[in-house]
Coordinates of C-alpha atoms in Angstrom, one line a residue:
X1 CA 82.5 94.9 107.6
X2 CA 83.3 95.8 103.9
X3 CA 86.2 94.2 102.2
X4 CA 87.0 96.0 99.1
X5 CA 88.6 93.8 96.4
X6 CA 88.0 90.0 95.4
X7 CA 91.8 88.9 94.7
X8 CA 93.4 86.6 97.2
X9 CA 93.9 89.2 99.7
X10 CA 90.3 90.5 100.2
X11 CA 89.0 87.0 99.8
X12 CA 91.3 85.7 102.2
X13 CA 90.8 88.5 104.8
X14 CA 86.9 87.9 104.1
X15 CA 87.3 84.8 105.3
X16 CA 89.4 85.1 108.0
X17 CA 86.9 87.6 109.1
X18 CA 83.7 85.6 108.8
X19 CA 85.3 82.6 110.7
X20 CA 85.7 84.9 113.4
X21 CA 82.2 85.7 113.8
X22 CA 81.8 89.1 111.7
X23 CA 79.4 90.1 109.0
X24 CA 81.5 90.6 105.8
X25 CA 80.8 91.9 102.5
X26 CA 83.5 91.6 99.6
X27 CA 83.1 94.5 96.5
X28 CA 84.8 93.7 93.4
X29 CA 85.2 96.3 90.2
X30 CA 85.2 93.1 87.8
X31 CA 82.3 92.1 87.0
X32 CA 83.3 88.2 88.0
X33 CA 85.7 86.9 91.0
X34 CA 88.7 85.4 89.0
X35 CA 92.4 85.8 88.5
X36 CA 94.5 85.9 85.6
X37 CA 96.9 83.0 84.6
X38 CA 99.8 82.8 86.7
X39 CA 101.3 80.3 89.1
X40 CA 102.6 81.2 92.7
X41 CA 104.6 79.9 95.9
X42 CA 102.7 79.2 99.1
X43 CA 105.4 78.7 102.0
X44 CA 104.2 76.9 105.1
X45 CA 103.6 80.4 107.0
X46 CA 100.8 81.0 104.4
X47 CA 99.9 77.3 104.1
X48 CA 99.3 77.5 107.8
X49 CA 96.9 79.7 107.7
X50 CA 94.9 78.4 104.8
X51 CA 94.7 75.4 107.2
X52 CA 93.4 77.1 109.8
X53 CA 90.8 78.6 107.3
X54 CA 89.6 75.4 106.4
X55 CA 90.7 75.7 102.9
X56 CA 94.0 73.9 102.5
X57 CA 92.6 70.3 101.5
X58 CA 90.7 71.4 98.8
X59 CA 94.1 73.7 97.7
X60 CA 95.9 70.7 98.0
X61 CA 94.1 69.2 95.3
X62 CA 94.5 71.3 92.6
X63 CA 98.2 71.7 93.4
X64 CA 101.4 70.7 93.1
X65 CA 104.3 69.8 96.2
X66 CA 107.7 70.5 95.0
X67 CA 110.2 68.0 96.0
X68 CA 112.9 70.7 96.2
X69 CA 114.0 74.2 95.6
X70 CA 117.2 75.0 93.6
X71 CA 118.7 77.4 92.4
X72 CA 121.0 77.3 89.0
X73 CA 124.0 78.7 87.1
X74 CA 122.7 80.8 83.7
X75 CA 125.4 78.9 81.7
X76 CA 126.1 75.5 82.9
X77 CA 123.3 74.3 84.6
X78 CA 125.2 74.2 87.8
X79 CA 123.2 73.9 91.1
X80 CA 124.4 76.5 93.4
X81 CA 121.8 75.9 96.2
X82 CA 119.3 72.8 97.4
X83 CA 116.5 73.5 100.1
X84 CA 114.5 70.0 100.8
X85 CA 110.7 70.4 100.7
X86 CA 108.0 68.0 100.3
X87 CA 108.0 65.8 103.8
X88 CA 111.4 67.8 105.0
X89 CA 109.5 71.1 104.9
X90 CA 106.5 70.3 106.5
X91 CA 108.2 68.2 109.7
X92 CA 110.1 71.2 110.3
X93 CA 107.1 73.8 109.9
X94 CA 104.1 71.3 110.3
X95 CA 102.9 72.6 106.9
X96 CA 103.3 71.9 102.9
X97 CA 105.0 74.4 100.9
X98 CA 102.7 74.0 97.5
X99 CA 102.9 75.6 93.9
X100 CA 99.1 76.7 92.8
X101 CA 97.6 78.6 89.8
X102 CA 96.7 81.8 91.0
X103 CA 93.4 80.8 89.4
X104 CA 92.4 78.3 91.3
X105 CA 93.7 79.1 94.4
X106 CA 91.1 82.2 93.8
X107 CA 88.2 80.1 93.0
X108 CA 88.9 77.7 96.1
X109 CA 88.5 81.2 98.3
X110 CA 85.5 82.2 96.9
X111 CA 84.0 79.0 97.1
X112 CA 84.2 79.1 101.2
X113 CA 82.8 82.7 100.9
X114 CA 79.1 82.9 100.6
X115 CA 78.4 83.6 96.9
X116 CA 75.7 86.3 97.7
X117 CA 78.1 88.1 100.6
X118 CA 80.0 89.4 97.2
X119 CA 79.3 92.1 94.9
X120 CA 80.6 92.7 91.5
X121 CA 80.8 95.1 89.5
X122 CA 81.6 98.2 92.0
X123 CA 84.0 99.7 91.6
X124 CA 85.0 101.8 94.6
X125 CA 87.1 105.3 94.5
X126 CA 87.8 106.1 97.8
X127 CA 86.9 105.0 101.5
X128 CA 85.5 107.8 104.2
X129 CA 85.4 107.8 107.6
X130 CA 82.6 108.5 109.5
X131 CA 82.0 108.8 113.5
X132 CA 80.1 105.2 113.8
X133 CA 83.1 103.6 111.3
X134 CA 83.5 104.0 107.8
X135 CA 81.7 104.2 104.1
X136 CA 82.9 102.8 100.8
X137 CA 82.2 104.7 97.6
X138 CA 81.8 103.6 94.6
X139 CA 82.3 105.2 91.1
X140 CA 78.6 105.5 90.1
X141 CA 77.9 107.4 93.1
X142 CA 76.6 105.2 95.5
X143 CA 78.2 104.7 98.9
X144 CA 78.1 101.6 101.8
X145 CA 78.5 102.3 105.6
X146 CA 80.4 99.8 107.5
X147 CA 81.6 99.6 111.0
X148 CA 84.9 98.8 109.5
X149 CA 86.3 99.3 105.7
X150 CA 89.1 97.1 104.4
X151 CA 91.1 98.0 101.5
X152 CA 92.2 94.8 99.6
X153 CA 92.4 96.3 96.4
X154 CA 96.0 96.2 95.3
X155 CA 99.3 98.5 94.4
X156 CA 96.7 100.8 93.0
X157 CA 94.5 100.6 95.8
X158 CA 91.9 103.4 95.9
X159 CA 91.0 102.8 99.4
X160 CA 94.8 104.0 100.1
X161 CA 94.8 106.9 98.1
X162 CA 91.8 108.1 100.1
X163 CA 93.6 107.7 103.2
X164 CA 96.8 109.1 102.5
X165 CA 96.4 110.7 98.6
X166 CA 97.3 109.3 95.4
X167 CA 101.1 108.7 94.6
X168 CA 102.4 106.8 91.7
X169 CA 104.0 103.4 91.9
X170 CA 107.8 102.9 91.0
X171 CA 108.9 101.1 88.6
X172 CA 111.3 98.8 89.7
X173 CA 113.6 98.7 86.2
X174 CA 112.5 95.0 85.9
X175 CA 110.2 93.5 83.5
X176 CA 108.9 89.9 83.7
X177 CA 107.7 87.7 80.9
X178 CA 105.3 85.2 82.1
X179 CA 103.1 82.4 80.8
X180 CA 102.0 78.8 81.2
X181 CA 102.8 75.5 79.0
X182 CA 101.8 72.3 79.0
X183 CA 103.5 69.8 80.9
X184 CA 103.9 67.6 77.7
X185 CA 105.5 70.4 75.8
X186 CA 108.5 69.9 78.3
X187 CA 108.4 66.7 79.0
X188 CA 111.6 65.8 77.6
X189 CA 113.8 68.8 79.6
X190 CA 113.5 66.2 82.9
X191 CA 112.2 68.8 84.6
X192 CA 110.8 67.3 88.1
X193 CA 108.7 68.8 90.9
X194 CA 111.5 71.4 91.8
X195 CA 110.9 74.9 92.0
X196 CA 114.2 76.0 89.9
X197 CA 115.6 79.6 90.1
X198 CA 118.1 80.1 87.1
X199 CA 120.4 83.3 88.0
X200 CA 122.2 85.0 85.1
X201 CA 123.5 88.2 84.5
X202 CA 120.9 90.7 84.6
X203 CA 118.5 88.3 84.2
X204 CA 116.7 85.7 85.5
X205 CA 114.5 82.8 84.8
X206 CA 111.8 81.0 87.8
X207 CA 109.9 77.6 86.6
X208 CA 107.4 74.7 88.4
X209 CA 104.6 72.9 87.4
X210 CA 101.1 74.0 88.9
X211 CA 97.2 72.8 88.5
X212 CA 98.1 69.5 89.6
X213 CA 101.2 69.3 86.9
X214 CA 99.3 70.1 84.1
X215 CA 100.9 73.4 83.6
X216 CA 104.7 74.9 83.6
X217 CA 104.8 78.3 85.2
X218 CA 107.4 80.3 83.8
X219 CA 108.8 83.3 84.6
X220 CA 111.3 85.2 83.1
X221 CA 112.6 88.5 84.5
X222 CA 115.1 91.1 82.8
X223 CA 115.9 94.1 83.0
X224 CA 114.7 97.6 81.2
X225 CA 115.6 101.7 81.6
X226 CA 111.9 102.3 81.4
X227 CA 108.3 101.7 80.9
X228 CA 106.6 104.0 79.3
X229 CA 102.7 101.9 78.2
X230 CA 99.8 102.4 80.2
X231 CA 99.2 98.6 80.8
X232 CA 101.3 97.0 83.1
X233 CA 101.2 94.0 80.8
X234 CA 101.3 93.3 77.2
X235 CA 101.6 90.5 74.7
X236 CA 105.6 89.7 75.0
X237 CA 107.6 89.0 72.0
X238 CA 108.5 85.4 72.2
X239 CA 111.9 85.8 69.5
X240 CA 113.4 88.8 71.7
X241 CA 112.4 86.5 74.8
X242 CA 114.1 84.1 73.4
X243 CA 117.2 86.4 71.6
X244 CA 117.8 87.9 75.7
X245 CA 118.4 84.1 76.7
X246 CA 120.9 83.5 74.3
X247 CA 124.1 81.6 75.9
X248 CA 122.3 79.9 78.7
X249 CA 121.9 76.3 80.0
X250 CA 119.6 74.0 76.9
X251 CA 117.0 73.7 79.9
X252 CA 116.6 77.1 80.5
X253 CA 116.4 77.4 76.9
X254 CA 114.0 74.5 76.3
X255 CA 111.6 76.1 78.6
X256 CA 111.8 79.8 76.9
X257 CA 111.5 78.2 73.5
X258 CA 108.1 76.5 74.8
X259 CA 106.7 80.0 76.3
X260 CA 105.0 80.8 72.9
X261 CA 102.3 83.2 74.3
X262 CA 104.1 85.4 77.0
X263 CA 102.7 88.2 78.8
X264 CA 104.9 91.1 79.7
X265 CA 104.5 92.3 83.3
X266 CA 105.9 95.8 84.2
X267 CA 107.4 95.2 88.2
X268 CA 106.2 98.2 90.1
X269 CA 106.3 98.8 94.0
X270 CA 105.8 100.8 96.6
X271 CA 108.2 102.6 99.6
X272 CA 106.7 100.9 103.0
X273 CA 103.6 103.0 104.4
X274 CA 104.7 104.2 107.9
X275 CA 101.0 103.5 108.8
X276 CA 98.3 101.6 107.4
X277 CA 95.4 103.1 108.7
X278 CA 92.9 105.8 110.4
X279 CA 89.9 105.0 112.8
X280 CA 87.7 102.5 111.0
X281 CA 89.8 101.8 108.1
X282 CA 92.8 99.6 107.4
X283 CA 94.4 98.0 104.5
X284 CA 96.0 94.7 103.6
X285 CA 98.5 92.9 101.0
X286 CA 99.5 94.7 97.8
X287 CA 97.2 97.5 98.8
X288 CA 100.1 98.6 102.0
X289 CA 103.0 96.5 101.2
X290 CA 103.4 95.6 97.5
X291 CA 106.2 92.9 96.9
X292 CA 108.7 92.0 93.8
X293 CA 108.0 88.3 93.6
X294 CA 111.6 87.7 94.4
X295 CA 110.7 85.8 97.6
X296 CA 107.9 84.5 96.3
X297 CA 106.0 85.6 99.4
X298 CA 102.8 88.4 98.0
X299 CA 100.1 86.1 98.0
X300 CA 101.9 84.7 101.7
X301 CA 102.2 88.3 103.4
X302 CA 98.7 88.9 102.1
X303 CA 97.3 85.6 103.8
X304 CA 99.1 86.7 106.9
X305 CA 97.7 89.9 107.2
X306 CA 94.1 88.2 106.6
X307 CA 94.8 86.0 110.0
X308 CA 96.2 88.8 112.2
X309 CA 93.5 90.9 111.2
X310 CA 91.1 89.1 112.2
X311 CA 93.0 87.9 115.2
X312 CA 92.8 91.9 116.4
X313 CA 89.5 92.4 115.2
X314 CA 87.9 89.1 117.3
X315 CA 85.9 90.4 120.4
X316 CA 86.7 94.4 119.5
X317 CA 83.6 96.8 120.3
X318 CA 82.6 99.8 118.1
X319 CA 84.9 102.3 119.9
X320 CA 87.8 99.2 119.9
X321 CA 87.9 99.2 116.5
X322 CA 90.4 102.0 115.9
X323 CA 92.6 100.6 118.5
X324 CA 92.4 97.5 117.4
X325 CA 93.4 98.6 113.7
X326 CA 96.4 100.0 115.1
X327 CA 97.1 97.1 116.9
X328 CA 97.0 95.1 113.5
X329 CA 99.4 97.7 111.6
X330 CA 101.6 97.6 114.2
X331 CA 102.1 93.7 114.5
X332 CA 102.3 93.5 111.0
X333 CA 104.3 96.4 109.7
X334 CA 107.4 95.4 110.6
X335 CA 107.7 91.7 109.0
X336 CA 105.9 93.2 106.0
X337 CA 108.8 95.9 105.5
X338 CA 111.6 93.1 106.1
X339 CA 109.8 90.6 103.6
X340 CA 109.5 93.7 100.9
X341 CA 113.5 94.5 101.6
X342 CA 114.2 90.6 101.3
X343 CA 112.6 90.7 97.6
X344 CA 114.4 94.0 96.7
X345 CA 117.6 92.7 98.0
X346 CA 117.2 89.0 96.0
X347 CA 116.3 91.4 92.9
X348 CA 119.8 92.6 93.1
X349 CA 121.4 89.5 93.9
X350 CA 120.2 87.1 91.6
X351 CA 121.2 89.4 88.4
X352 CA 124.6 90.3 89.5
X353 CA 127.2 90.3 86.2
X354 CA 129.9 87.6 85.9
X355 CA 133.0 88.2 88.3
X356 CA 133.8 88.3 91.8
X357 CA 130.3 89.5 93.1
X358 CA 128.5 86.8 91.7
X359 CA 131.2 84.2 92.5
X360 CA 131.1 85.6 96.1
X361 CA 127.2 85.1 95.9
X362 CA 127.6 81.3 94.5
X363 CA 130.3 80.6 97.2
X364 CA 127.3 81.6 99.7
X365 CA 124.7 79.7 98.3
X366 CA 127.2 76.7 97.7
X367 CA 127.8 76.9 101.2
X368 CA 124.1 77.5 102.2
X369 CA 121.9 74.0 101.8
X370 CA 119.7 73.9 103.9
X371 CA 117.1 76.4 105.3
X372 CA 119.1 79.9 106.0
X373 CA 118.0 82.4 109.2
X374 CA 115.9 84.2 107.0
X375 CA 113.8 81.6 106.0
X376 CA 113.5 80.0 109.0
X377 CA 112.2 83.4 110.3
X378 CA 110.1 83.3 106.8
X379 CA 108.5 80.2 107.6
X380 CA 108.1 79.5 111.0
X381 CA 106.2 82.6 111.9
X382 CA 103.4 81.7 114.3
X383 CA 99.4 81.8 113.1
X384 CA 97.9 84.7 115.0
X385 CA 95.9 83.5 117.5
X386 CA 91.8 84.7 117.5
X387 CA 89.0 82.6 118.7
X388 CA 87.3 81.3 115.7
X389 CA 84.1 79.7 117.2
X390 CA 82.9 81.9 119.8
X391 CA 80.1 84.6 118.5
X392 CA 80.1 86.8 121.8
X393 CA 82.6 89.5 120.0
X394 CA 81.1 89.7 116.5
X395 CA 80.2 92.3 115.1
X396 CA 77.6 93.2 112.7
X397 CA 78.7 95.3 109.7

């Protein structure tokens, strides 16, 4: 099986895949396995799964479990909503919710994958298929049969454009300036290990502490009429970061004035694919379903798709394969298009002006402590079940 792309979803899926018996190789265009410098949210249906994979106790110790997750007025500091993690959260799922640098969670994948199962520096342009599965090819003209090709390579995914042709992402009006800081830079804001959503108008602001509590990851999101650089992300201006956070809370200002080096991120995505597939190939995480990071759940959905993937895929002959690719699209499809209206939905919400939307939405929250439907439904979804030791259905490939 050929995995194309070494971020979290293609490492994860590798995985996934070579616990359940297959052969798996992972190609990567960089020429290393690594990710840039940004923290994420892993909720208990992704820590689950990690679990399952083996992986979560050595994710554990290079992260960070948040006591709480609030969300806070732009002006006052007000809490508007309180969800209890740490113990609460994981007697209720029977897994930790954690905060981890994207960084290391990367290197903790690759470091269960066999080294010498991954190749670097191919960068692939398109996937075929073929009547005994599929073949990968790459841009200096070389090519890879495989009995099945997953396409793990992100919103620009090539392996996608191959399937269904090349379309450009939408951007979403939102740009986010991101960055970490030392935890000593803000020691004095009393910050905590909370995961703290600050909602303003037409703006927003998302901080916790990752790498063991070393590091504040900070996010800031506003909004602009267009984005016109190639890049998706640029050195940010730290005084107009700072200028469009004017008039908020001293915490939420303490934490911008620390970001000194932001990054600014261009927030694309994608309409939901109405398929994910054909015959031997399939796709997985940003690659089918890019999501705004509003519910913090794209590295999550991605880890998900990595377990029922391989869950579809265990004990699937050479003519099962396409069957069993449909299966996977069709289990997952549905949750993955719910999560990606969730984000879109929170994007709108959590920037509403001042005035009786917004004090309707702070009513709700207000009202809201506690774990809501959605989140239940979030985090309580049930690991796909494959059977992990047995070798009689693997598959060579």
């Amino acid at each position: 099986m050929a995995v194309v792309g070494g971020g979290i979803g293609g490492l994860a899926a590798a995985l996934a895949l070579s616990r359940a018996g297959h052969d798996v190789r992972v190609f990567e265009q960089a020429r290393a396995v690594s990710e840039v410098g940004a923290g994420i949210q892993l909720a208990p249906n992704a820590t689950r799964v990690l679990r399952d994979l083996g992986v979560l106790a050595e994710i554990e110790r290079v992260a960070v479990r948040p006591e709480v997750f609030e969300f806070r007025r732009w002006d006052d500091g007000r809490l508007l909503s309180s969800t209890p993690l740490g113990a609460a959260i994981e007697q209720t799922y029977g897994a930790p919710y954690l905060h981890v640098h994207r960084a290391d969670l990367v290197r903790v994948l690759a470091g269960a994958f066999p080294a010498e199962r991954v190749a670097v520096g191919r960068r692939c342009v398109g996937a075929v298929r073929r009547p005994d599965g599929a073949e990968v090819r790459f841009a200096d003209g070389s090519g890879t049969a495989a009995d099945v090709v997953v396409g793990a390579d992100g919103i620009h995914s090539a392996v996608r454009a191959s399937l269904f042709g090349a379309r450009a992402a939408r951007f979403t009006g939102y740009v986010a300036y991101r960055g970490l800081v030392p935890a000593q830079r803000v020691a004095g804001l009393g910050l905590g290990r909370r995961s703290t959503v600050d909602l303003g108008p037409g703006a927003h602001l998302v901080h916790y502490f990752v790498a063991a509590g070393r590091l504040l990851n900070v996010v800031c999101v506003l909004e602009e009429s267009s984005w016109t650089r190639e890049a998706w992300t640029d050195p940010g201006d730290p005084a107009e970061l700072r200028a469009a956070f004017t008039g908020w809370h001293p915490t939420v200002r303490g934490v911008v004035e620390a970001l000194d080096h932001p990054l600014k991120w261009a927030l694309f995505d994608r309409e939901p694919l109405p398929e994910w597939g054909a015959g031997a190939v399939t796709l997985v995480g940003d690659a089918c379903h890019p999501m705004l990071p509003y519910a913090a759940q794209g590295a999550g959905q991605a880890v998900e798709d990595a377990a029922a993937l391989a869950a579809c895929l265990t004990g699937a002959s050479a003519a099962d394969v396409p069957a069993a690719l449909a299966r996977y699209a069709e289990l997952r499809l549905p949750r993955t298009t719910r999560v990606q209206g969730m984000s879109r939905d929170n994007g709108t919400r959590f920037h509403l002006p001042d005035g009786p939307d917004q004090l309707a939405r702070d009513e709700v929250m207000a009202a809201a402590f506690g774990l809501s439907p959605d989140i239940d439904w979030l985090y309580g979804h049930p690991v796909p079940a494959s059977s992990s030791g047995g070798r009689e259905g693997a598959r060579r490939g």
